[in-house]
PDB file of C-alpha atoms in Angstrom:
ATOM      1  CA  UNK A   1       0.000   0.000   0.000  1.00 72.00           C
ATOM      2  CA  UNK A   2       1.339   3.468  -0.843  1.00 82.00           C
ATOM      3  CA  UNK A   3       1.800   6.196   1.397  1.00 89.00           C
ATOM      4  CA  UNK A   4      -0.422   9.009   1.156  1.00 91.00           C
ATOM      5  CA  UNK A   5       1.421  12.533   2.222  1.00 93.00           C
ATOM      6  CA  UNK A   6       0.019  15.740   2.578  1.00 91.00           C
ATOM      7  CA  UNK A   7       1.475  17.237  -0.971  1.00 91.00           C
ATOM      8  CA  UNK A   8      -0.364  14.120  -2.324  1.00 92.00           C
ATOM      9  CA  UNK A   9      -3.947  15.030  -0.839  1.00 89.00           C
ATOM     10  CA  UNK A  10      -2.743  19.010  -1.529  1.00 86.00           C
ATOM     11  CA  UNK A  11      -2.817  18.177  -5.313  1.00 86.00           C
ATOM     12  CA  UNK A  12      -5.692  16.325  -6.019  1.00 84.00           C
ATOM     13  CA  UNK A  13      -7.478  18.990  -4.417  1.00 80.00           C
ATOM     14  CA  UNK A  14      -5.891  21.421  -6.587  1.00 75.00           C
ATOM     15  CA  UNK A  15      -6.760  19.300  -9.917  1.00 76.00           C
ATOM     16  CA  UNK A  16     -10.456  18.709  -8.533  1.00 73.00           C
ATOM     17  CA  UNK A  17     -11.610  20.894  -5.933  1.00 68.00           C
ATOM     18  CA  UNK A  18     -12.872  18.067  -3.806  1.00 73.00           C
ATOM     19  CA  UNK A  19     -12.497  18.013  -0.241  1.00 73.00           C
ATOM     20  CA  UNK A  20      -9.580  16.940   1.937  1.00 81.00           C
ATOM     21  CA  UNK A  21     -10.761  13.836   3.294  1.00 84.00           C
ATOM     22  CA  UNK A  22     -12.741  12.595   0.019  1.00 84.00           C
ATOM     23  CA  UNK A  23      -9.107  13.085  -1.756  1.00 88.00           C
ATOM     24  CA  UNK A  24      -7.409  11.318   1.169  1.00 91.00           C
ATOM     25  CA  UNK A  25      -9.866   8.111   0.602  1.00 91.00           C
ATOM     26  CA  UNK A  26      -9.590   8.282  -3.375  1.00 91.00           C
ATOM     27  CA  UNK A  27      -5.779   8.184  -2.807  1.00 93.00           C
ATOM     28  CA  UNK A  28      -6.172   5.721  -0.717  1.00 94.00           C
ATOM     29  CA  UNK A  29      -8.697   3.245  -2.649  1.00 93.00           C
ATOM     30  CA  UNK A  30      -6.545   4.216  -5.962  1.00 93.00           C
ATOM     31  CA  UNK A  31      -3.378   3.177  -4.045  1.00 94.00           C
ATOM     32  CA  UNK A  32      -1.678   6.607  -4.455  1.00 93.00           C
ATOM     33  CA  UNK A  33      -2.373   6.912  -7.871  1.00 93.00           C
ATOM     34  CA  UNK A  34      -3.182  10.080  -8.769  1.00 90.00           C
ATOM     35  CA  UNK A  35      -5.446   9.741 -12.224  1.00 88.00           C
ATOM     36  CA  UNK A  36      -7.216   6.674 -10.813  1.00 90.00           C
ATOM     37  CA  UNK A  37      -7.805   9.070  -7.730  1.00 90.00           C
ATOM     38  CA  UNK A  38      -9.500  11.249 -10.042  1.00 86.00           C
ATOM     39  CA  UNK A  39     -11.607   9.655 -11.608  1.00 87.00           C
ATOM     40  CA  UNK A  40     -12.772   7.760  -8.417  1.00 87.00           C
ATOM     41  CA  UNK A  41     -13.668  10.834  -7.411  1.00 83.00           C
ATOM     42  CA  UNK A  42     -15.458  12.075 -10.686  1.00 79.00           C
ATOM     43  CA  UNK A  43     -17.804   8.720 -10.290  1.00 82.00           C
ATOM     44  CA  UNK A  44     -18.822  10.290  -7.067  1.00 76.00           C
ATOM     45  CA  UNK A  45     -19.471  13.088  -8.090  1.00 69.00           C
ATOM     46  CA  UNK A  46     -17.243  15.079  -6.142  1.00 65.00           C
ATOM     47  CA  UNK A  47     -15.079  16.385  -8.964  1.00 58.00           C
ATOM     48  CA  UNK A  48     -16.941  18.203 -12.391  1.00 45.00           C
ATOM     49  CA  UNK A  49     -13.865  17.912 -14.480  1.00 41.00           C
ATOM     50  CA  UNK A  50     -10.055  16.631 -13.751  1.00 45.00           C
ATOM     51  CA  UNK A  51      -7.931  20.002 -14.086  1.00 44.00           C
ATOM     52  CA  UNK A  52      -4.305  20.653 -14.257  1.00 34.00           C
ATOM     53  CA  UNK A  53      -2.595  20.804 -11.408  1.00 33.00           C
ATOM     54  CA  UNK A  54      -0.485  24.127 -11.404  1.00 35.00           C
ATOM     55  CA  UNK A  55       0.288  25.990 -14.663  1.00 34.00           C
ATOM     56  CA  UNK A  56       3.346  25.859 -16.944  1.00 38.00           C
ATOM     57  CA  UNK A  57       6.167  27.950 -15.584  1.00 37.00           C
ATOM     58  CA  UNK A  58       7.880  28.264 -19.554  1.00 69.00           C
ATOM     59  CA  UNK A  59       7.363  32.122 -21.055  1.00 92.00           C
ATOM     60  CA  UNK A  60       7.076  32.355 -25.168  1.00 94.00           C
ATOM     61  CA  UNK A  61       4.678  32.461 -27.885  1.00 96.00           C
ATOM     62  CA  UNK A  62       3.002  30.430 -30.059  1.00 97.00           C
ATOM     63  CA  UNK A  63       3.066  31.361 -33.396  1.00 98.00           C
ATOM     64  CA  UNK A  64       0.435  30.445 -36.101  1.00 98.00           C
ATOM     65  CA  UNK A  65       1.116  31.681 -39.967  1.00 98.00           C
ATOM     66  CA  UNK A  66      -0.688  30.553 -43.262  1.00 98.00           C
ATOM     67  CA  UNK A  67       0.953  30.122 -46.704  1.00 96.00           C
ATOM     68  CA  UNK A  68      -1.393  29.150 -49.551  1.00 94.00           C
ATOM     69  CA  UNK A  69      -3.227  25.844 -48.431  1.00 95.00           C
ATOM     70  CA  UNK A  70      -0.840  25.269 -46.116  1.00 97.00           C
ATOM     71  CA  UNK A  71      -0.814  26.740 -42.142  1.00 98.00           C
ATOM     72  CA  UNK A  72       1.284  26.172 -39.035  1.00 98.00           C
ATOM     73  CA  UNK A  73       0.994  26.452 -35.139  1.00 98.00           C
ATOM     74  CA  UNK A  74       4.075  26.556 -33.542  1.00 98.00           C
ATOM     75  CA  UNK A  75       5.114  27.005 -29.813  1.00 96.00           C
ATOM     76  CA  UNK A  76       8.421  28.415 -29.023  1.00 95.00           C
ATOM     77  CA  UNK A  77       9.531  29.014 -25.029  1.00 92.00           C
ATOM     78  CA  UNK A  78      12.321  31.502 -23.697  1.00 90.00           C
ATOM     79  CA  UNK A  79      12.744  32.203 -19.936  1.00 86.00           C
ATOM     80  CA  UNK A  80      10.646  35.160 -19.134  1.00 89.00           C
ATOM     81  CA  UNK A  81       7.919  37.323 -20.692  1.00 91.00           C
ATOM     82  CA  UNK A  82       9.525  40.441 -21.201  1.00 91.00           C
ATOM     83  CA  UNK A  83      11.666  38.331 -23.782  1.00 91.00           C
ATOM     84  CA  UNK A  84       8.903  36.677 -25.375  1.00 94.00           C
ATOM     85  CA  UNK A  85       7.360  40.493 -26.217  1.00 93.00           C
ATOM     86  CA  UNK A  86       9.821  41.445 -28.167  1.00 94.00           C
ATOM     87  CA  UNK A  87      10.450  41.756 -31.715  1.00 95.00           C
ATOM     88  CA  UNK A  88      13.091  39.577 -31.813  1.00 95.00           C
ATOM     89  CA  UNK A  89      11.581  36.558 -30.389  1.00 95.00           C
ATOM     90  CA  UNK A  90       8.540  36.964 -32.797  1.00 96.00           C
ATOM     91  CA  UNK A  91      11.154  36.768 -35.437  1.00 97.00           C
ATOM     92  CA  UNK A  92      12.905  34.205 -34.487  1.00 96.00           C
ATOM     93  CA  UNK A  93       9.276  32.189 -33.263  1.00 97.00           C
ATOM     94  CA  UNK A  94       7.521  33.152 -37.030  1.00 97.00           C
ATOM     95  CA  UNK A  95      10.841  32.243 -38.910  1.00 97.00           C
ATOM     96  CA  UNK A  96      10.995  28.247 -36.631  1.00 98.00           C
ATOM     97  CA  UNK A  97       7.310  28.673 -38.175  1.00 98.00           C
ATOM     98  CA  UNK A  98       7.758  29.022 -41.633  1.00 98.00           C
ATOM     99  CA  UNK A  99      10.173  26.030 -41.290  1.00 98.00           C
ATOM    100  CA  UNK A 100       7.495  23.981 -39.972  1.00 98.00           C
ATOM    101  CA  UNK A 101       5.289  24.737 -43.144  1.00 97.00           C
ATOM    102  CA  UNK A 102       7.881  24.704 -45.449  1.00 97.00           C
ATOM    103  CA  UNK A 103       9.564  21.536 -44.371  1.00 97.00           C
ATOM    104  CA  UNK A 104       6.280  18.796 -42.965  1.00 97.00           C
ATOM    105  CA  UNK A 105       8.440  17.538 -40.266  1.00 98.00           C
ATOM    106  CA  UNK A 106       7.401  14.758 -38.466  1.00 97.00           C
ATOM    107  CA  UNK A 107       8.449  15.964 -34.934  1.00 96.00           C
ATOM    108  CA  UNK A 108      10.711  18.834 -33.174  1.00 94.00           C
ATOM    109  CA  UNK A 109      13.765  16.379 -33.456  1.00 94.00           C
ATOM    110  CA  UNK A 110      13.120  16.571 -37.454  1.00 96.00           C
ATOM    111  CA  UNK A 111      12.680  20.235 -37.543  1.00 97.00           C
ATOM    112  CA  UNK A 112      15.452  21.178 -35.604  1.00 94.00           C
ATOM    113  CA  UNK A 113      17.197  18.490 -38.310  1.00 94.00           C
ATOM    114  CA  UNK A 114      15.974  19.995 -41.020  1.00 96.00           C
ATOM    115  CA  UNK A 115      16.902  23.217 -43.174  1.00 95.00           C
ATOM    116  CA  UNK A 116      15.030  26.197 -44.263  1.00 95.00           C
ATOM    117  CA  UNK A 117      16.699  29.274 -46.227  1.00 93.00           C
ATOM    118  CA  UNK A 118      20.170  28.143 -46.209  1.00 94.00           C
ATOM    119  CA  UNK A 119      20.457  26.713 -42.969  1.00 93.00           C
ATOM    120  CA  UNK A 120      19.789  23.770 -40.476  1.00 93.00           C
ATOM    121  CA  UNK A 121      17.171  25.017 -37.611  1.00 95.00           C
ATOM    122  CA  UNK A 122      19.145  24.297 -35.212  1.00 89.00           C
ATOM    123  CA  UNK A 123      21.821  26.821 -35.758  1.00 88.00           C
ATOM    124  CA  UNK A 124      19.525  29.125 -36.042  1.00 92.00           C
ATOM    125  CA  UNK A 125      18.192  28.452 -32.739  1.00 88.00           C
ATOM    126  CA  UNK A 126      21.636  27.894 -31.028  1.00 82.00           C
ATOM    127  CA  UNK A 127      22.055  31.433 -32.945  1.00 85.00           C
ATOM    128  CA  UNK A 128      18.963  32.634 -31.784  1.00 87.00           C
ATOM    129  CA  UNK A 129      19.830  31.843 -27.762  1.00 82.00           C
ATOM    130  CA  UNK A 130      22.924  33.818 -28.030  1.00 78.00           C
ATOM    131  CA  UNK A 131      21.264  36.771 -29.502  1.00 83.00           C
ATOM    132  CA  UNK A 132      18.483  36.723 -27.211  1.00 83.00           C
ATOM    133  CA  UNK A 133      20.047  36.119 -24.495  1.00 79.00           C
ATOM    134  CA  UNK A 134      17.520  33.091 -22.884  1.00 80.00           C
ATOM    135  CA  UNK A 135      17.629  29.495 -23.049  1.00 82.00           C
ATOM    136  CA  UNK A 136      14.769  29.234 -25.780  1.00 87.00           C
ATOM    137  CA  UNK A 137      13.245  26.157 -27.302  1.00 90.00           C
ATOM    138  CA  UNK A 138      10.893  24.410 -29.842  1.00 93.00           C
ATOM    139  CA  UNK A 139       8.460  23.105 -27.370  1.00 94.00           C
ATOM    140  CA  UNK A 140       5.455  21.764 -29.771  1.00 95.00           C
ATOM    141  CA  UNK A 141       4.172  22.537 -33.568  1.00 98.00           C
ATOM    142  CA  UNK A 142       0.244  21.339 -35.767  1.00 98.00           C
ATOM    143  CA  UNK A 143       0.697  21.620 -39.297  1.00 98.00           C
ATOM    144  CA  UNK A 144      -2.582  22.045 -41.896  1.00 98.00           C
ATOM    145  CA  UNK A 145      -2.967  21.160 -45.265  1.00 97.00           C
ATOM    146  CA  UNK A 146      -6.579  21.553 -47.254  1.00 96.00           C
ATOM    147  CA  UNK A 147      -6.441  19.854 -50.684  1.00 93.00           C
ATOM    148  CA  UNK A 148      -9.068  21.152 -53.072  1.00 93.00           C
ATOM    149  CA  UNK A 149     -10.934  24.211 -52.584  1.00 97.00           C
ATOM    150  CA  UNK A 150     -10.915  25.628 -49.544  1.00 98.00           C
ATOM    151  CA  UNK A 151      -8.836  28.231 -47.064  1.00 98.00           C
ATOM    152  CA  UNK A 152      -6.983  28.231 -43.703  1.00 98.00           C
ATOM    153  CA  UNK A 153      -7.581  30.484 -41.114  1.00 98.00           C
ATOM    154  CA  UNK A 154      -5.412  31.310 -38.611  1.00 98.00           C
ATOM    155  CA  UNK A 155      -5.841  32.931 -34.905  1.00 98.00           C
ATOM    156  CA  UNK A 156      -3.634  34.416 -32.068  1.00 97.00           C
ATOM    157  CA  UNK A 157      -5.544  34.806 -28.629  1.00 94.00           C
ATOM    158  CA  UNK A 158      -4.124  36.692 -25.478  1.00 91.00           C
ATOM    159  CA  UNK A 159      -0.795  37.958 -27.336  1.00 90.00           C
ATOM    160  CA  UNK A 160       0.278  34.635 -28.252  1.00 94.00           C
ATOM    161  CA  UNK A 161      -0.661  32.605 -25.694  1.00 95.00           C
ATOM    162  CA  UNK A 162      -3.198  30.683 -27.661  1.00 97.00           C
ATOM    163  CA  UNK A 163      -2.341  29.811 -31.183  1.00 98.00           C
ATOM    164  CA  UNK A 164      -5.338  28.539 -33.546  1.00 98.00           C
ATOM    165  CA  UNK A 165      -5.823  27.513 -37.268  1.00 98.00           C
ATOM    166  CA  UNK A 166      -9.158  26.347 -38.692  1.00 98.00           C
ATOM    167  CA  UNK A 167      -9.467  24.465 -41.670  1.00 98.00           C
ATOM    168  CA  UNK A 168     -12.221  25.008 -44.244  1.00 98.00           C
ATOM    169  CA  UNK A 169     -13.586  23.220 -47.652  1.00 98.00           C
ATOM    170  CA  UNK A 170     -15.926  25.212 -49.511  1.00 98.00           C
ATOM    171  CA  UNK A 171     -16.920  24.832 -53.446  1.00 97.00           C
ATOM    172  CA  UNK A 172     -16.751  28.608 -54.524  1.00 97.00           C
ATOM    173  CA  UNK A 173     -12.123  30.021 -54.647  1.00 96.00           C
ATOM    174  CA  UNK A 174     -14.288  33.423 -54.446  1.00 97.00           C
ATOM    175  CA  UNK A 175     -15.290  32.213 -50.927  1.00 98.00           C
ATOM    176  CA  UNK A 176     -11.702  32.430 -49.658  1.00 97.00           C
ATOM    177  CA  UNK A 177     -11.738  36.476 -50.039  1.00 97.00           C
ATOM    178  CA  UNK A 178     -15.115  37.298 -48.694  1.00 98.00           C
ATOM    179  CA  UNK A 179     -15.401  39.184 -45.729  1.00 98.00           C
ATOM    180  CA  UNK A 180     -18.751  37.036 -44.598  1.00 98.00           C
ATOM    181  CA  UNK A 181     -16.538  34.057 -44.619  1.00 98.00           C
ATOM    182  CA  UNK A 182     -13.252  35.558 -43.098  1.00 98.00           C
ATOM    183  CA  UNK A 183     -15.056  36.953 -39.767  1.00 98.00           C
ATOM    184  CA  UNK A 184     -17.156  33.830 -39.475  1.00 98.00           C
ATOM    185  CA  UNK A 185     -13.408  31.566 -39.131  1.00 98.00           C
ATOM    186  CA  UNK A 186     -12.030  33.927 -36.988  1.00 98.00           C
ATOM    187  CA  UNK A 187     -15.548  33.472 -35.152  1.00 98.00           C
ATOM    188  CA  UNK A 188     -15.092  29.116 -35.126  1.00 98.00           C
ATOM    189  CA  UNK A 189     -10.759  29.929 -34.139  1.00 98.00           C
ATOM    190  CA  UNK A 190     -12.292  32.127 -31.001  1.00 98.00           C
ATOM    191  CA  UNK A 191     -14.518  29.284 -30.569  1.00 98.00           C
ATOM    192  CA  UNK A 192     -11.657  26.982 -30.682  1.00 98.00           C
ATOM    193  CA  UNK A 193      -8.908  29.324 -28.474  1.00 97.00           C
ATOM    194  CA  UNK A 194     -11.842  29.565 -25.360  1.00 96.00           C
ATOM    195  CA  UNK A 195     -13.383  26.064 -25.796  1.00 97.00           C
ATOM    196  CA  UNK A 196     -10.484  24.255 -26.731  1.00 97.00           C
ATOM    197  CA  UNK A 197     -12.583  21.195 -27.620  1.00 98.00           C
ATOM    198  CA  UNK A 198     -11.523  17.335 -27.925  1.00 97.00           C
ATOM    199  CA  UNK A 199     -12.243  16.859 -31.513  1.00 98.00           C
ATOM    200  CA  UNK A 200     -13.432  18.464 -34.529  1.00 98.00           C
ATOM    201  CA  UNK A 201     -17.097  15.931 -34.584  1.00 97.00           C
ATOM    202  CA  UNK A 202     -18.269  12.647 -32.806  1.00 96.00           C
ATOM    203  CA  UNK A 203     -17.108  10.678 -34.854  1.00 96.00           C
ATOM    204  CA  UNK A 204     -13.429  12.042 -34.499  1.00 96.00           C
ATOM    205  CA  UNK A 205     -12.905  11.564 -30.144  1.00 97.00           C
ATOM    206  CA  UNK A 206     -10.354   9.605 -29.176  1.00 96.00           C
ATOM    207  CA  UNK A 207     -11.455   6.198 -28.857  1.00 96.00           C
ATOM    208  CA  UNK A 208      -9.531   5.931 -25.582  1.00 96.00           C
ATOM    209  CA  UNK A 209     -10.853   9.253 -24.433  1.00 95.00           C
ATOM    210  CA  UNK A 210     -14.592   8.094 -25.651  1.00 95.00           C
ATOM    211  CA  UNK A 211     -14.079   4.525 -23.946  1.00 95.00           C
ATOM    212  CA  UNK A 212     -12.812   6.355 -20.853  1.00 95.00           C
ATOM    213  CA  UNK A 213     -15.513   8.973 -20.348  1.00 94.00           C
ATOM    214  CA  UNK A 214     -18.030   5.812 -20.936  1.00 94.00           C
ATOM    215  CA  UNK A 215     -16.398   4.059 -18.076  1.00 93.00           C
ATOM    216  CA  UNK A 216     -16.595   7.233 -15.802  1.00 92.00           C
ATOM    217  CA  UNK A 217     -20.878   7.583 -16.623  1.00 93.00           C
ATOM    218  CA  UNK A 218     -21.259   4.294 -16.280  1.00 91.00           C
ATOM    219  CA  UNK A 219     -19.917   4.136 -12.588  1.00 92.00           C
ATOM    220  CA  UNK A 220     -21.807   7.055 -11.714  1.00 91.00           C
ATOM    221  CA  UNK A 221     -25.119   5.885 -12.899  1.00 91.00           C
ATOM    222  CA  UNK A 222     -24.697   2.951 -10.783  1.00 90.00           C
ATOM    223  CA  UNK A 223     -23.794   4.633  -7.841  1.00 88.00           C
ATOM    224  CA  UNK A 224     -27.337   5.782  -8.720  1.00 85.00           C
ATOM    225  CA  UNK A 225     -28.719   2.007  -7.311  1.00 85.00           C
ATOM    226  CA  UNK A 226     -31.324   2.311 -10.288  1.00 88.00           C
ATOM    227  CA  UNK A 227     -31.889  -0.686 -12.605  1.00 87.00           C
ATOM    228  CA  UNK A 228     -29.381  -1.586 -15.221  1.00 87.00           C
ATOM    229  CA  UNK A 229     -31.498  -0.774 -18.005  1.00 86.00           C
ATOM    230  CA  UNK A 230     -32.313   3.195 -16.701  1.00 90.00           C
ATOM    231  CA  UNK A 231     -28.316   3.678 -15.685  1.00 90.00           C
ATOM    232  CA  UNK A 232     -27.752   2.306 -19.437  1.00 90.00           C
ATOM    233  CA  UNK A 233     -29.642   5.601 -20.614  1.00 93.00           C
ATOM    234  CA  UNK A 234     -28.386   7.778 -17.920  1.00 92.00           C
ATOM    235  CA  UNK A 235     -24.317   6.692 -19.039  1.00 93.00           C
ATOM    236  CA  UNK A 236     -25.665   7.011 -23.107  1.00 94.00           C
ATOM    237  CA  UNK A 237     -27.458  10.721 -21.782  1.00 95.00           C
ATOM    238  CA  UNK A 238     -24.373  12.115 -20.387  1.00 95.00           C
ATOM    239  CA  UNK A 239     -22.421  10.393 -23.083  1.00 95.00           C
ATOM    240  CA  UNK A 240     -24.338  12.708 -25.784  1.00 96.00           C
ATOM    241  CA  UNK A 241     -24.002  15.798 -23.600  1.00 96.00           C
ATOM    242  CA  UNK A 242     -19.910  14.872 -23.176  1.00 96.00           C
ATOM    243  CA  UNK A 243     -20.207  14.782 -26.802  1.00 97.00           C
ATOM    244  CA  UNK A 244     -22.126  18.336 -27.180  1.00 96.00           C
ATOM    245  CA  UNK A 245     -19.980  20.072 -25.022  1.00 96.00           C
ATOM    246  CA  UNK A 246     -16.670  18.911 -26.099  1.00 97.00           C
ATOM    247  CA  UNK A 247     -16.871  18.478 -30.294  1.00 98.00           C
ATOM    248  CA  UNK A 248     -16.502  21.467 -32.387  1.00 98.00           C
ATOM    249  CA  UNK A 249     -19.139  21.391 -35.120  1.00 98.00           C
ATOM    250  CA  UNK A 250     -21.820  20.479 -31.665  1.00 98.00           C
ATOM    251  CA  UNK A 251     -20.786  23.145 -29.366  1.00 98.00           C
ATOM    252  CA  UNK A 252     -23.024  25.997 -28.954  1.00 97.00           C
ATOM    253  CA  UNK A 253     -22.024  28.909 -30.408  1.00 98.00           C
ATOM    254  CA  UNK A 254     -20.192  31.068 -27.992  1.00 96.00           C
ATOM    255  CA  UNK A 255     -21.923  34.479 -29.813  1.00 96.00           C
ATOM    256  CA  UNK A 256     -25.397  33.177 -30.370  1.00 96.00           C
ATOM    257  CA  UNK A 257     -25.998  29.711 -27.775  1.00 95.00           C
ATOM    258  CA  UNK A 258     -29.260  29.603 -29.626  1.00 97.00           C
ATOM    259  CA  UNK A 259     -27.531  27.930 -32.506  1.00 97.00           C
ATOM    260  CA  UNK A 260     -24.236  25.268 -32.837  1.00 98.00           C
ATOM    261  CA  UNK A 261     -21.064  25.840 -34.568  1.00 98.00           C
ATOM    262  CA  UNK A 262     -22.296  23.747 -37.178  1.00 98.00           C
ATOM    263  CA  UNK A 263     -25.461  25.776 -37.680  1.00 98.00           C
ATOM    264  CA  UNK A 264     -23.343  29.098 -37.393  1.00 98.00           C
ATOM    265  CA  UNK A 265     -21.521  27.836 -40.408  1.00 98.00           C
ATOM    266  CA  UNK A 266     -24.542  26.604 -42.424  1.00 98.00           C
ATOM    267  CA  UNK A 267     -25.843  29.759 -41.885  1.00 98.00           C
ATOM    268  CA  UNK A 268     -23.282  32.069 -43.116  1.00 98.00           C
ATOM    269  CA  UNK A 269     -21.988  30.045 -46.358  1.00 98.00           C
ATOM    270  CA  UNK A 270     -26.494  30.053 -47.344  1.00 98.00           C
ATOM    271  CA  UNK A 271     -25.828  33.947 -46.814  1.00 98.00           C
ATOM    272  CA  UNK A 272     -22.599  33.772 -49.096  1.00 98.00           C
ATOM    273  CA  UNK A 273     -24.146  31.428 -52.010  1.00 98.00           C
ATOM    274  CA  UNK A 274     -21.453  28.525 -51.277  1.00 98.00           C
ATOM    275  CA  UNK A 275     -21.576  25.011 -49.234  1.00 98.00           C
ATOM    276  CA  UNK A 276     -18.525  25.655 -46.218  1.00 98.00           C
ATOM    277  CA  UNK A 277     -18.021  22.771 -43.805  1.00 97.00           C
ATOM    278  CA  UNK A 278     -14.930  23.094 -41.276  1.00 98.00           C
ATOM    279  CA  UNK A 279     -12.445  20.416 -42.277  1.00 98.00           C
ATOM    280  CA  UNK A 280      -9.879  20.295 -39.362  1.00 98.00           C
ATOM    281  CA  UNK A 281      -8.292  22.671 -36.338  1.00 98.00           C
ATOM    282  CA  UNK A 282      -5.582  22.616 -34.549  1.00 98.00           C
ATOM    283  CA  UNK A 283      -4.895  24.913 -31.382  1.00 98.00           C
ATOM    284  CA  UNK A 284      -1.444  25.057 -29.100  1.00 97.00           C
ATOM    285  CA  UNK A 285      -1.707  26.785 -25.798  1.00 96.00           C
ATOM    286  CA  UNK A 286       1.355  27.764 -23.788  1.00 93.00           C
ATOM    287  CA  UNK A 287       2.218  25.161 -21.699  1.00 86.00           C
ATOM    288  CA  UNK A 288       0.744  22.698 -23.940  1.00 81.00           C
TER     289      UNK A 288
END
């Protein structure tokens, strides 16, 4: 049996908001495992949502740029913010950016491998440390492609803290310029930057984050001591409002809640004379 100290108990509470003594016995019955703790505790009911514990202590900027059909998110970290405000960071974080869309790598380890204009990233951020001043670093990148018709959009929230791009297919290239269309995907990237939802549809959760959050309604609806065939509809219920709440397209719209992303959409491409769906996002927070 492991031992459950006091910085133990302190963080659960932190991730939950539970009580003391509730996070002492879901230690305790999860054998000092801290997820299991959880999620013991989000079958009672005593926790709404896991949360982080604590928030990243790394200062930077993500970055997110479009070229063409292709866009990029990119995170890059230096030691402080007053660095990571400067103009010199930005163009050190956009330029790491445009290497990202330019060169598809497959990870950091292959970016910092790879070359762009002439030189290997790396030296350029070996080059960049020295100039700067700060340990910096390539922390995390999402890179877009649309094939066909279509256009990326691409969204900065709280001074770079929050980097978005939203992918959309449409049937109309005149689509891609109209003003309709370009406030309605910086609408769905807002959306995106405050929500920051699982997955772009049903269809597209996780299947281990879908089998897990299953698991979770199940055990509370039989903590409920109702028959098996009413908690089957109250795990499938909150299953549906899991799925609301956390998939793009079914999210009500954070402008209008009378209507869903999806119906947002719909509505604006009937306004512009064209058929837009949204294809794909990607969103980086700092920290992430």
């Amino acid at each position: 049996m492991a031992q459950i100290t006091a910085a133990m108990v302190k963080e659960l509470r932190e991730m939950t908001g539970a009580g003391m003594m509730e996070c002492k016995k879901a230690l305790t019955e999860a054998d000092g495992n801290l997820d299991a703790a959880v999620d013991i505790l989000r079958t009672r009911g005593l926790a709404a949502a896991a949360k982080k514990a604590g928030r990243a202590t790394n200062e930077g900027r993500v970055v997110a740029l479009v070229e063409g059909k292709a866009g990029a998110v990119c995170q890059v970290n230096c030691e402080t913010d007053f660095v990571a405000l400067t103009d010199k960071f930005q163009a050190y974080a956009e330029g790491f950016t445009k290497a990202v869309l330019a060169n598809d790598p497959a990870d950091v380890e292959a970016l910092l491998a790879s070359e762009y204009e002439g030189a290997k990233v790396q030296d350029e951020l070996t080059e960049a440390i020295h100039v700067i001043g700060e340990n910096m670093q390539i922390s995390s990148f999402k890179r877009l492609a649309i094939e066909g018709t279509g256009a990326l959009v691409p969204y900065i929230h709280m001074n770079g803290k929050i980097g978005v791009l939203v992918a959309f297919r449409f049937a109309n290239d005149a689509t891609a310029d109209d003003e309709r269309f370009l406030t309605m995907g910086k609408d769905v990237a807002m959306q995106i930057a405050a929500t920051n939802p699982v997955s772009l549809d049903e269809s597209s959760v996780p299947a281990d984050v879908r089998n897990h959050e299953m698991e979770i309604y199940k055990a509370q609806a039989a903590e409920s001591g109702k028959p098996e065939s009413i908690q089957e509809k109250i795990a499938s219920g909150r299953m549906q409002k899991f799925y609301k709440e956390n998939c793009l397209v079914d999210q009500d719209f954070v402008k209008d809640s009378d209507k869903s992303v999806a119906q947002y959409v719909a509505g604006v491409a009937k306004e512009i004379g064209d058929t837009i769906e949204v294809a794909d996002f990607a969103r980086i927070a700092l920290g992430d």
